[in-house]
CSV table of C-alpha atoms in Angstrom, one decimal:
chain,number,residue,atom,x,y,z
A,1,MET,CA,-5.4,-5.8,-89.4
A,2,ALA,CA,-2.1,-6.3,-87.7
A,3,ASP,CA,-0.9,-3.0,-89.2
A,4,HIS,CA,-4.0,-1.2,-87.9
A,5,GLY,CA,-3.2,-2.3,-84.4
A,6,ASN,CA,0.4,-1.0,-84.5
A,7,GLY,CA,-0.7,2.4,-85.8
A,8,ASN,CA,-3.3,2.7,-83.0
A,9,GLU,CA,-0.6,1.8,-80.4
A,10,GLU,CA,1.7,4.4,-81.7
A,11,SER,CA,-1.0,7.1,-81.7
A,12,ARG,CA,-1.7,6.3,-78.1
A,13,LEU,CA,2.0,6.7,-77.1
A,14,GLN,CA,2.1,10.0,-78.9
A,15,ASP,CA,-0.9,11.2,-77.0
A,16,VAL,CA,0.8,10.8,-73.6
A,17,ASN,CA,1.9,14.1,-72.3
A,18,VAL,CA,5.2,13.2,-70.6
A,19,PRO,CA,6.1,16.8,-69.4
A,20,LEU,CA,2.7,17.1,-67.7
A,21,ILE,CA,3.1,13.7,-66.0
A,22,LEU,CA,6.6,14.6,-64.8
A,23,THR,CA,5.4,18.0,-63.5
A,24,ILE,CA,2.5,16.4,-61.6
A,25,GLY,CA,4.9,13.8,-60.1
A,26,VAL,CA,7.5,16.4,-59.0
A,27,ILE,CA,4.8,18.6,-57.5
A,28,SER,CA,3.2,15.7,-55.7
A,29,SER,CA,6.5,14.6,-54.3
A,30,LEU,CA,7.3,18.1,-53.0
A,31,LEU,CA,3.9,18.4,-51.5
A,32,LEU,CA,4.2,15.1,-49.8
A,33,ILE,CA,7.6,16.1,-48.3
A,34,VAL,CA,6.2,19.4,-47.1
A,35,ILE,CA,3.2,17.6,-45.5
A,36,VAL,CA,5.5,15.0,-43.7
A,37,ILE,CA,7.8,17.7,-42.4
A,38,GLY,CA,4.9,19.8,-41.3
A,39,ILE,CA,3.2,16.9,-39.4
A,40,GLN,CA,6.5,16.0,-37.8
A,41,ALA,CA,7.1,19.6,-36.6
A,42,TRP,CA,3.5,19.7,-35.3
A,43,PHE,CA,4.1,16.5,-33.4
A,44,HIS,CA,7.3,17.8,-31.8
A,45,PHE,CA,5.5,21.1,-30.9
A,46,GLU,CA,2.7,19.2,-29.2
A,47,ALA,CA,5.0,16.8,-27.4
A,48,TYR,CA,7.1,19.7,-26.0
A,49,HIS,CA,4.0,21.4,-24.7
A,50,GLU,CA,2.6,18.2,-23.2
A,51,ARG,CA,5.9,17.5,-21.5
A,52,ALA,CA,6.1,21.1,-20.2
A,53,ARG,CA,2.5,20.8,-18.9
A,54,LYS,CA,3.2,17.6,-17.1
A,55,VAL,CA,6.6,18.6,-15.6
A,56,TYR,CA,6.3,22.3,-14.9
A,57,THR,CA,2.6,22.8,-14.0
A,58,THR,CA,2.0,19.8,-11.7
A,59,GLN,CA,3.1,19.6,-8.1
A,60,ASP,CA,3.8,16.5,-6.2
A,61,ARG,CA,1.1,16.2,-3.6
A,62,GLU,CA,3.5,14.7,-1.0
A,63,LEU,CA,5.9,17.7,-1.5
A,64,VAL,CA,3.1,20.2,-1.0
A,65,GLU,CA,2.0,18.5,2.2
A,66,LEU,CA,5.5,18.4,3.5
A,67,GLN,CA,6.1,22.1,2.7
A,68,THR,CA,2.8,23.0,4.4
A,69,THR,CA,3.7,21.0,7.5
A,70,GLN,CA,7.1,22.7,7.6
A,71,ARG,CA,5.6,26.2,7.3
A,72,GLN,CA,3.2,25.4,10.1
A,73,HIS,CA,6.1,24.3,12.3
A,74,LEU,CA,8.0,27.4,11.5
A,75,SER,CA,5.1,29.8,12.2
A,76,SER,CA,3.5,28.3,15.3
A,77,TYR,CA,4.1,28.0,19.0
A,78,ARG,CA,4.5,24.5,20.3
A,79,TRP,CA,6.3,22.5,22.9
A,80,VAL,CA,9.5,20.8,21.8
A,81,ASP,CA,10.0,19.1,25.2
A,82,GLU,CA,7.4,20.0,27.8
A,83,GLU,CA,9.2,18.4,30.7
A,84,GLN,CA,12.3,20.5,30.1
A,85,GLN,CA,10.2,23.5,29.3
A,86,GLN,CA,11.5,23.9,25.7
A,87,ALA,CA,9.2,25.6,23.4
A,88,ALA,CA,9.4,26.5,19.7
A,89,ILE,CA,8.3,29.9,18.6
A,90,PRO,CA,7.7,31.3,15.1
A,91,VAL,CA,10.9,32.2,13.3
A,92,ASP,CA,9.9,35.9,12.8
A,93,ASP,CA,9.4,36.2,16.6
A,94,ALA,CA,12.7,34.4,17.3
A,95,MET,CA,14.6,36.8,15.0
A,96,ARG,CA,13.0,39.9,16.6
A,97,ILE,CA,13.7,38.7,20.1
A,98,PHE,CA,17.3,37.8,19.2
A,99,VAL,CA,17.9,41.2,17.7
A,100,GLU,CA,16.4,42.9,20.7
A,101,GLN,CA,18.5,40.9,23.1
A,102,HIS,CA,21.8,41.5,21.3
A,103,ALA,CA,21.0,45.2,20.5
A,104,SER,CA,20.4,45.9,24.2
A,105,ARG,CA,23.8,44.2,25.1
A,106,ASP,CA,25.6,46.3,22.6
A,107,GLY,CA,23.8,49.5,23.6
A,108,THR,CA,22.5,50.1,20.1
A,109,ASP,CA,19.0,51.3,19.4
A,110,THR,CA,16.6,48.7,17.8
A,111,ALA,CA,13.9,51.2,16.8
A,112,ASN,CA,15.7,52.4,13.6
């Protein structure tokens, strides 16, 4: 009976298809590498877009309020010092008045 067991063992070893097992192992390894690289690339893509969304598309509320206040100061009439009769006027009006005053001193025409 001992001989019968060894013969059965040898036939089982001969039935193993080594090239098929190696092929499946190599293909599985390559597929695993491709999947890992693909997932890593996808992660970096999503992380970049998330960072861009957070940094470039959001505005600081404090900064927006400050800019709005500054624009209002630049485009409105108001008293700087009422006792000394100092008023602030919009920048566009101030530039127009300045040009008119200096053009009339030089004798040049401002209605170009």
